[in-house]
Short mmCIF file of C-alpha atoms in Angstrom, two decimals:
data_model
loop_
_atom_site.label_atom_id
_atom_site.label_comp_id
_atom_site.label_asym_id
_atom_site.label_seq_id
_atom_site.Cartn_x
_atom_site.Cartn_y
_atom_site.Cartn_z
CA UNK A 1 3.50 -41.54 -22.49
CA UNK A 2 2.87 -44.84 -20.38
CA UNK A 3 2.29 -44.24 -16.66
CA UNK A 4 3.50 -47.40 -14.22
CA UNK A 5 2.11 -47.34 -10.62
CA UNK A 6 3.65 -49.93 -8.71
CA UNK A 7 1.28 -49.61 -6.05
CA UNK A 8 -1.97 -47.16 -5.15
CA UNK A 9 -5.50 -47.02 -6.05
CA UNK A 10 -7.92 -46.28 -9.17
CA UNK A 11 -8.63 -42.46 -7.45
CA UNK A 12 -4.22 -42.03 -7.66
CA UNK A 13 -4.41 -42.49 -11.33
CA UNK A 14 -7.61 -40.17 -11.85
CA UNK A 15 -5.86 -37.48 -9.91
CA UNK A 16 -2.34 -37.81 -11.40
CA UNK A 17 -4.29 -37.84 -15.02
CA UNK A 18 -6.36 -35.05 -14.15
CA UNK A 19 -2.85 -33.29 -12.73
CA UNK A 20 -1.44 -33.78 -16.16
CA UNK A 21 -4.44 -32.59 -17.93
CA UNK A 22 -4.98 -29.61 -16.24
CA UNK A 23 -0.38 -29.17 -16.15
CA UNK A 24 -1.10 -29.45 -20.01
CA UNK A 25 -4.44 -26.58 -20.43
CA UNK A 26 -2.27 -24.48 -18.47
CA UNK A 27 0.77 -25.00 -20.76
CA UNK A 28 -1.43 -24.38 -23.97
CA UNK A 29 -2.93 -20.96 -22.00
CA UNK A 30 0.80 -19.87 -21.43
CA UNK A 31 2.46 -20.41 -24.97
CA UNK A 32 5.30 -18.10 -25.55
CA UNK A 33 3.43 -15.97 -27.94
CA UNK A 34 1.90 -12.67 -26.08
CA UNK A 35 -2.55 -13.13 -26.37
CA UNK A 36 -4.11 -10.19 -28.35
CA UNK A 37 -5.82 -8.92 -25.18
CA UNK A 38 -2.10 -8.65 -23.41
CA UNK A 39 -0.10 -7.01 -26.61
CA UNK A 40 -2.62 -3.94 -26.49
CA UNK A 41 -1.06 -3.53 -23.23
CA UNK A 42 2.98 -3.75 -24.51
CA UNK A 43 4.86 -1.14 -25.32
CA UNK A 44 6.88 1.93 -23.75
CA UNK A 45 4.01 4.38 -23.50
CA UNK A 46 2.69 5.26 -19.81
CA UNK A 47 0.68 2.54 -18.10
CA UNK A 48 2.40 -0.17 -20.73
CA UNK A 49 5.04 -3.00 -20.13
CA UNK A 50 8.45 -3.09 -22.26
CA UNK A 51 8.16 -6.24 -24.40
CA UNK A 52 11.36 -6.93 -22.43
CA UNK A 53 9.75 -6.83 -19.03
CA UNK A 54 6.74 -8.73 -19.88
CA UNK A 55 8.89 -11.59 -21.67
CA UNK A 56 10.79 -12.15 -18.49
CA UNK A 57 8.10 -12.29 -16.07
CA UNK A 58 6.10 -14.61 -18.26
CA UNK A 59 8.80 -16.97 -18.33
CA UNK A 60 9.31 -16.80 -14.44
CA UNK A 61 6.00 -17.25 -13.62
CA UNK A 62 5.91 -20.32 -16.11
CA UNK A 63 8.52 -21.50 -14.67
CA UNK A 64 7.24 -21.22 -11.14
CA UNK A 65 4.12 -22.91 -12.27
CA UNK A 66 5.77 -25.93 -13.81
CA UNK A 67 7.49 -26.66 -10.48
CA UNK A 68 4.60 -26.12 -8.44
CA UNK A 69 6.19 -22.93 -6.64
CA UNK A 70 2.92 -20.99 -7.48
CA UNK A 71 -0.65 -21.82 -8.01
CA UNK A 72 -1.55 -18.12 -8.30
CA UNK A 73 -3.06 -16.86 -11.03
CA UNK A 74 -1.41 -13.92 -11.32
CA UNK A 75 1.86 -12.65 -11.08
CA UNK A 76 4.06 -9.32 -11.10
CA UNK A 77 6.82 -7.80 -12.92
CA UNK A 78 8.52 -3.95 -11.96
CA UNK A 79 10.39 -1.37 -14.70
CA UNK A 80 12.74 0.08 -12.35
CA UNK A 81 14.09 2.46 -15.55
CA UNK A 82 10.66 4.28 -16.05
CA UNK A 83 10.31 7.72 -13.84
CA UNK A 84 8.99 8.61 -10.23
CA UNK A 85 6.52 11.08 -12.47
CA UNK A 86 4.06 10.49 -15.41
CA UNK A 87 3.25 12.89 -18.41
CA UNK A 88 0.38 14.12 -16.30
CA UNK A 89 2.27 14.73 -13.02
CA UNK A 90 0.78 11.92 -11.08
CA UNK A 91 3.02 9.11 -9.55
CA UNK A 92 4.64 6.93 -12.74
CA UNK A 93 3.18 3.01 -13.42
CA UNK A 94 6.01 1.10 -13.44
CA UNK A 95 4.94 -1.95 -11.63
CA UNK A 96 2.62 -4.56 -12.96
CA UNK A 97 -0.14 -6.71 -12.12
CA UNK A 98 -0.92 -9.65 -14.39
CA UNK A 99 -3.69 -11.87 -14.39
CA UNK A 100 -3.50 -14.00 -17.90
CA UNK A 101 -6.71 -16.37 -16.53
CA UNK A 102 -8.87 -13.59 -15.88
CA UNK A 103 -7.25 -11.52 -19.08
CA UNK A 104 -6.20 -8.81 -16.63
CA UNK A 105 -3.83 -6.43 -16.33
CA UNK A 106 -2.99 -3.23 -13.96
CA UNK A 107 -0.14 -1.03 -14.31
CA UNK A 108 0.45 1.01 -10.57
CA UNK A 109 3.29 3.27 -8.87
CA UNK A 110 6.22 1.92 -7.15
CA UNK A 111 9.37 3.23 -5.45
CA UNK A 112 12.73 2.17 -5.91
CA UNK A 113 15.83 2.37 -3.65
CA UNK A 114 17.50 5.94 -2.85
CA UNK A 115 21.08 4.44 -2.19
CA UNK A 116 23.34 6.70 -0.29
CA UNK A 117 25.97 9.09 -0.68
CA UNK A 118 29.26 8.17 1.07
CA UNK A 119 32.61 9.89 1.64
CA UNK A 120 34.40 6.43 -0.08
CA UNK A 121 31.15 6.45 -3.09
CA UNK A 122 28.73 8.30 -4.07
CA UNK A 123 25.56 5.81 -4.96
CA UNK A 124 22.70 8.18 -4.53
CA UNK A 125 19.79 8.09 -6.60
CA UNK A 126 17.32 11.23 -7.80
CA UNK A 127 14.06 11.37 -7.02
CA UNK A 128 12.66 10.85 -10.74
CA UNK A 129 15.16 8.63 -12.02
CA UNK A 130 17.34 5.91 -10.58
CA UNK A 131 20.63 5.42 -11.70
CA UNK A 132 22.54 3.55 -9.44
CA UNK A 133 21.35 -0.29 -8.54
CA UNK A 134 22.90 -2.71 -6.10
CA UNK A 135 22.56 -6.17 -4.46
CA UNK A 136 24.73 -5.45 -1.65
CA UNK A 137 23.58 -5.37 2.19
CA UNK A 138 22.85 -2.02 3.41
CA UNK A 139 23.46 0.19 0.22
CA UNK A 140 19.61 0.84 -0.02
CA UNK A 141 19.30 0.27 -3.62
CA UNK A 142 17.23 -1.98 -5.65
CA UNK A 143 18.05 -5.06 -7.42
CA UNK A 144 16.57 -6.28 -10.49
CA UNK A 145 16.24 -9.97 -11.11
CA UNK A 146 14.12 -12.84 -9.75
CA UNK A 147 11.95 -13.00 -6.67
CA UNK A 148 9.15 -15.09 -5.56
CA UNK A 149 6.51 -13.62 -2.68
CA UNK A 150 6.68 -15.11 0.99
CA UNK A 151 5.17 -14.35 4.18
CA UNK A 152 3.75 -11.00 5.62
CA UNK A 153 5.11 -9.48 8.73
CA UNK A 154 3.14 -6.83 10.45
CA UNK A 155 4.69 -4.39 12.72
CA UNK A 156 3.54 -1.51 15.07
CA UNK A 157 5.24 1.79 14.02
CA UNK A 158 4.07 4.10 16.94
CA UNK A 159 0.50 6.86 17.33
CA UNK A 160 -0.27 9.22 14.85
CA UNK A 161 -3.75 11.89 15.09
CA UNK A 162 -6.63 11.15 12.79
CA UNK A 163 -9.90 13.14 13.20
CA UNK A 164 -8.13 14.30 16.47
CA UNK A 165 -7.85 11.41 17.69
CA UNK A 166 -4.13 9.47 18.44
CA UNK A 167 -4.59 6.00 16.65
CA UNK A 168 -1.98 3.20 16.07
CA UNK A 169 -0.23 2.89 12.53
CA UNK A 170 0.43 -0.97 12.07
CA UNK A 171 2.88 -1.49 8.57
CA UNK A 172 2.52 -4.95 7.00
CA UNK A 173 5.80 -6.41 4.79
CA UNK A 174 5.66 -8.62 2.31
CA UNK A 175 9.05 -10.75 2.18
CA UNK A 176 10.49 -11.88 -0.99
CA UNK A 177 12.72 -14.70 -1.43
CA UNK A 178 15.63 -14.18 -4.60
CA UNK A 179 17.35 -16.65 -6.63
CA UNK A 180 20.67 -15.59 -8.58
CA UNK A 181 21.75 -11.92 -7.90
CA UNK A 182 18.75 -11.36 -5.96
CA UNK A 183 19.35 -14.66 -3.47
CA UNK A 184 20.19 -12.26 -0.17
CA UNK A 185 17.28 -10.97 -0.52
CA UNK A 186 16.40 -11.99 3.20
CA UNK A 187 19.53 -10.48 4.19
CA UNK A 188 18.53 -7.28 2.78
CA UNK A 189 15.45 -7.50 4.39
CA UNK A 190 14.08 -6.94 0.66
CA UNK A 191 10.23 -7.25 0.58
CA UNK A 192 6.98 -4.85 -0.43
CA UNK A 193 4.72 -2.82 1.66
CA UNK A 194 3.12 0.59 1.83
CA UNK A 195 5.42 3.45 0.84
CA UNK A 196 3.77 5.46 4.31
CA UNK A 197 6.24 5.59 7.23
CA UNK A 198 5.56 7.12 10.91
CA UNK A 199 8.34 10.07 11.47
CA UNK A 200 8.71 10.01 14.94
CA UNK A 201 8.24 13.01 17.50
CA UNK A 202 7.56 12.74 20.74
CA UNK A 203 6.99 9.94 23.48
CA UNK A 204 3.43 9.33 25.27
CA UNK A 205 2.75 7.77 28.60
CA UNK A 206 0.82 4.46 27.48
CA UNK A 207 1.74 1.66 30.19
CA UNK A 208 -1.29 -0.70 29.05
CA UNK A 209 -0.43 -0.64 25.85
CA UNK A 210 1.34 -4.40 24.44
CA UNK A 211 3.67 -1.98 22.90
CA UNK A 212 4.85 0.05 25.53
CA UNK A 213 8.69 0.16 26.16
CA UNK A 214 10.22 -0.73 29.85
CA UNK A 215 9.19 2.75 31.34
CA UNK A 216 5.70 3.11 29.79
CA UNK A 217 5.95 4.90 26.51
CA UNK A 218 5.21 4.80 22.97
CA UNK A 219 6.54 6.96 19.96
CA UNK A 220 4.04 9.31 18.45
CA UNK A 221 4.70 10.86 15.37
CA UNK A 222 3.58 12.04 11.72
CA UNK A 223 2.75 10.20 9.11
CA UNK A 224 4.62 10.59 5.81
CA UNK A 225 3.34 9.53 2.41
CA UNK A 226 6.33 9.04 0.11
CA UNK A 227 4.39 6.66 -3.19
CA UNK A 228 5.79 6.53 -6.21
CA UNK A 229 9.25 7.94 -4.63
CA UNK A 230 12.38 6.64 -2.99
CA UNK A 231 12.77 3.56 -0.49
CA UNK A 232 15.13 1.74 1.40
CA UNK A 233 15.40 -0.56 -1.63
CA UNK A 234 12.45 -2.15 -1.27
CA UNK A 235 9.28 -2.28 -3.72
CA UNK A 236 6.85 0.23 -2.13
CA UNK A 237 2.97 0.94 -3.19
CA UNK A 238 0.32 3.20 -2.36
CA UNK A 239 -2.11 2.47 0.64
CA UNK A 240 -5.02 1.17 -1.33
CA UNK A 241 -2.85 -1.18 -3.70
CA UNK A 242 -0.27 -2.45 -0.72
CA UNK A 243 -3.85 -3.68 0.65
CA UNK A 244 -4.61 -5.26 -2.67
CA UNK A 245 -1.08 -7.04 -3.52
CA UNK A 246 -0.79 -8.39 -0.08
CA UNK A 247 -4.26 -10.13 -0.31
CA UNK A 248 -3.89 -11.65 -3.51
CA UNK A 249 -0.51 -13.04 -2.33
CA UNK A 250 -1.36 -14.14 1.28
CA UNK A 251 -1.03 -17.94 1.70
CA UNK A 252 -0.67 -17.75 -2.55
CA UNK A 253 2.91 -16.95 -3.22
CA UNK A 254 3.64 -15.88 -7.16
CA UNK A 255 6.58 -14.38 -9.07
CA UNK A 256 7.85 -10.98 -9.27
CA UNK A 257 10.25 -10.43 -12.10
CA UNK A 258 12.28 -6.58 -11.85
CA UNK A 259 13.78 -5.28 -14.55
CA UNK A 260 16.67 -4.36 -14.74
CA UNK A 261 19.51 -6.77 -14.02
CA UNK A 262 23.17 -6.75 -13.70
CA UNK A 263 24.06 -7.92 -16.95
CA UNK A 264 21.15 -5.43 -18.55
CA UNK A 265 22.61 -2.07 -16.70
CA UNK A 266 26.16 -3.46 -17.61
CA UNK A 267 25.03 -3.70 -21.25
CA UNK A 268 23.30 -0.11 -21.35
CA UNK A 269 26.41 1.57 -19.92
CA UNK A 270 28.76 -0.06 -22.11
CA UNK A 271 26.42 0.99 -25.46
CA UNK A 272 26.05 4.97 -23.72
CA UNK A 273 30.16 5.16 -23.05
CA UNK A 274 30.41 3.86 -26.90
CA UNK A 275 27.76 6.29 -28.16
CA UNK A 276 25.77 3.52 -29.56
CA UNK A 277 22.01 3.88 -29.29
CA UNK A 278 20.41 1.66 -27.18
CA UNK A 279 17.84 0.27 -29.32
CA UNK A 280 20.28 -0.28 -32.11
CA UNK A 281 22.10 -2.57 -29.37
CA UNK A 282 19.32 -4.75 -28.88
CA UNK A 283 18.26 -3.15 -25.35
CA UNK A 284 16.14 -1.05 -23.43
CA UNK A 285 16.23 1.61 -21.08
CA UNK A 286 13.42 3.95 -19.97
CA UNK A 287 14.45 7.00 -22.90
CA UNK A 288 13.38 9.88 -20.48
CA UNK A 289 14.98 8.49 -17.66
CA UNK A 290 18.17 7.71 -19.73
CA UNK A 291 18.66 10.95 -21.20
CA UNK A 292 18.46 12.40 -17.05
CA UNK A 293 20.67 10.21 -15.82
CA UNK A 294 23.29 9.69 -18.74
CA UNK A 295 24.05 6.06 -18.18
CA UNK A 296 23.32 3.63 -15.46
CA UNK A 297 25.56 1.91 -12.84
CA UNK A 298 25.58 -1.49 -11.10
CA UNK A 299 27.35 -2.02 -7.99
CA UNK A 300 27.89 -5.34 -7.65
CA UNK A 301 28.10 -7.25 -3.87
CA UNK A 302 31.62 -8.08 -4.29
CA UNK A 303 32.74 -4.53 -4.89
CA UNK A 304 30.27 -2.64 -2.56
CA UNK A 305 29.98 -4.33 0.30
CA UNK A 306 33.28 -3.97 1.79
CA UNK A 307 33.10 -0.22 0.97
CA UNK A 308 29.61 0.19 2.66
CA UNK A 309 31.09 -2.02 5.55
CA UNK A 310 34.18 0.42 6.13
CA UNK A 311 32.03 3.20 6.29
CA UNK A 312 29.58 1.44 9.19
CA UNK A 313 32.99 1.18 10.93
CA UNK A 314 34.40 4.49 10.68
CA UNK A 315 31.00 5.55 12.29
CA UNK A 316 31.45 7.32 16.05
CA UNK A 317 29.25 5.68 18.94
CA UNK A 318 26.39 7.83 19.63
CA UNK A 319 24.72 7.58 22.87
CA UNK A 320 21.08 6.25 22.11
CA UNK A 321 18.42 9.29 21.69
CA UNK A 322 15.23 9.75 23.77
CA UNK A 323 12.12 11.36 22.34
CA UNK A 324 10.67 14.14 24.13
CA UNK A 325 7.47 13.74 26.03
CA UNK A 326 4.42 14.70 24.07
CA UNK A 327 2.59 17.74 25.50
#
C-alpha cells in the first residue's frame, strides 16, 4: 500500500509506519483461531469459558482495538447462564479476565440482576439461577450484549464498626457505556463495583464530617456481603477483585462482552417450548441452570418499560423516613 503525505515531517512517517507495524503484530497475535494456551481454558466445566462467550468477546475487543477504543491489554467477558454456586459450594466463576499478551486468564464470581416481582409481572430472579433478563430502566435485571468500561465514581455510603471502631465505607463504580441493546446503559446506571452494601441503622451526630446532612448526621449501619449473588442489575465482584478490575481499567478503558443476548434467550426459549435440545439447535445455555429454571425470558424495553412505569405511578407518597439516633 502507497502512503501520500501532503505535508509533515520524516518523524510523521516513522510513527505512522511504526503505527501500522505494530496495528499489524497485533492483528497476527489476535487471529480468529483460539492459542493453545487459551483452548485449555474453553469449555463448560467450572472456572472455563463457553466457546460461545469467548468468541464474542474476542471479537469485541478486536474490534475495540482496531478503532483505537482500547489500548488495554486485556479485556472481559460474563456467562450470565452459569449458577450463583459451584460444585464445591463456593461462589460460581462466571466472569472472565483475559489477558492474550501476557497469556492470562482468570475466571471469578459475579452477580447478576434480581429483577422484581410486580402485581402487573412477575420478573424475579432466584438466587442460583437467573431466568429473567431485561434492558429496561428500573426492572433491575441484567442485560447481555456489548459494553465498553468508563470512568469510576466513588461514593460515601455511611459508618460501619471494625475492630470497634466506627470507620467510613467509601463504594467505587465502574460505569459502562453500551452499544445496541445495551446503549442505556447510563440510564440504567449500569456499571461494576463491589457486591458489599452498607444496610443502614441508625443516625450519629458527626457535624465536621464533609458528609454530614443539614442537621449534623451521618447513617451508620452494617455491612452486608452479598458476592456471587443478586444485584440491582449491575456486574458485582468480591472486595479483593472489585480492587483489581477497577485498577487495570482506570484511565485504560477495555471491552466487556455478557452473554447472553436478546436474540440468544429468544432462541433458547423457542428450542425449550419445542422440546428441541439446545445443543442440537446450535446454542448454549448453562445445563444446570437450564434444567432449574425451565426456559429463559427476555423482556424487552419496549414491552417492560411502560409496565414498570405504571407501577412507579400507582405507588402512594410516603413521607420521607428518619433513622433513629445511634445509642
Amino acid at each position: 500500500m502507497l502512503l501520500w503525505f501532503r505535508c509533515g515531517t520524516l518523524g510523521t512517517v516513522f510513527a505512522v509506519a511504526s503505527t501500522l507495524m505494530m496495528n499489524s503484530a497485533f492483528a497476527e497475535q489476535q487471529s480468529d483461531e483460539v492459542p493453545p494456551w487459551l483452548q485449555k481454558h474453553v469449555g463448560t466445566a467450572e472456572g472455563q469459558i463457553a466457546p460461545v462467550v469467548l468468541q464474542r468477546a474476542r471479537a469485541l475487543y478486536r474490534k475495540k482495538r482496531q478503532t483505537g477504543a482500547t489500548r488495554n491489554p486485556c479485556y472481559f467477558a460474563m456467562d450470565a447462564t452459569r449458577p450463583s454456586t459451584g460444585p464445591s459450594g463456593a461462589p460460581g466463576q462466571r466472569f472472565y479476565i483475559i489477558c492474550e499478551n501476557n497469556k492470562t486468564f482468570r475466571a471469578v464470581s459475579s452477580g447478576y440482576g434480581n429483577g422484581r416481582k410486580l402485581p402487573q409481572a412477575n420478573f424475579a430472579n432466584g438466587r442460583h439461577c437467573a431466568r429473567h433478563f431485561s434492558n429496561a430502566e428500573g426492572s433491575k435485571l441484567s442485560a447481555g450484549g456489548s459494553y465498553m468500561t468508563a470512568e469510576k465514581r466513588t461514593s460515601f455510603k455511611g459508618y460501619y464498626t471494625r475492630s470497634g471502631k466506627r470507620v467510613p465505607f467509601y463504594r467505587t463504580f465502574l460505569l459502562f457505556d453500551g452499544e445496541g441493546e445495551t446503549r442505556n446503559a447510563r440510564e440504567r446506571a449500569i456499571g461494576g463495583h463491589q457486591a458489599t452494601f452498607l444496610k443502614w441503622q441508625c443516625r450519629m451526630q458527626q457535624p465536621d464530617s464533609s458528609h454530614a446532612d443539614d442537621n449534623g448526621y451521618v447513617p451508620v449501619g452494617r455491612l452486608v456481603d452479598y458476592t456471587s449473588g443478586r444485584s440491582n442489575g449491575c456486574t458485582t465482584w468480591s472486595e479483593e477483585v472489585s480492587s483489581e478490575i477497577i485498577a487495570l481499567v482506570e484511565g485504560n478503558p477495555t471491552s466487556l462482552y455478557i452473554y447472553p443476548e436478546g436474540r440468544d434467550i429468544k432462541a433458547v426459549e423457542r428450542a425449550v417450548n419445542n422440546k428441541r435440545p439446545v445443543a442440537q439447535a446450535g446454542l448454549y445455555w448453562n445445563a444446570q441452570c437450564l434444567k432449574q429454571i425451565g426456559a429463559p425470558k427476555f423482556w424487552p424495553k419496549r414491552t417492560l418499560q411502560p409496565v414498570i412505569n405504571r407501577w412507579r405511578r400507582s405507588l402512594p407518597k410516603q413521607p420521607q423516613r428518619e433513622l433513629p439516633v445511634c445509642r
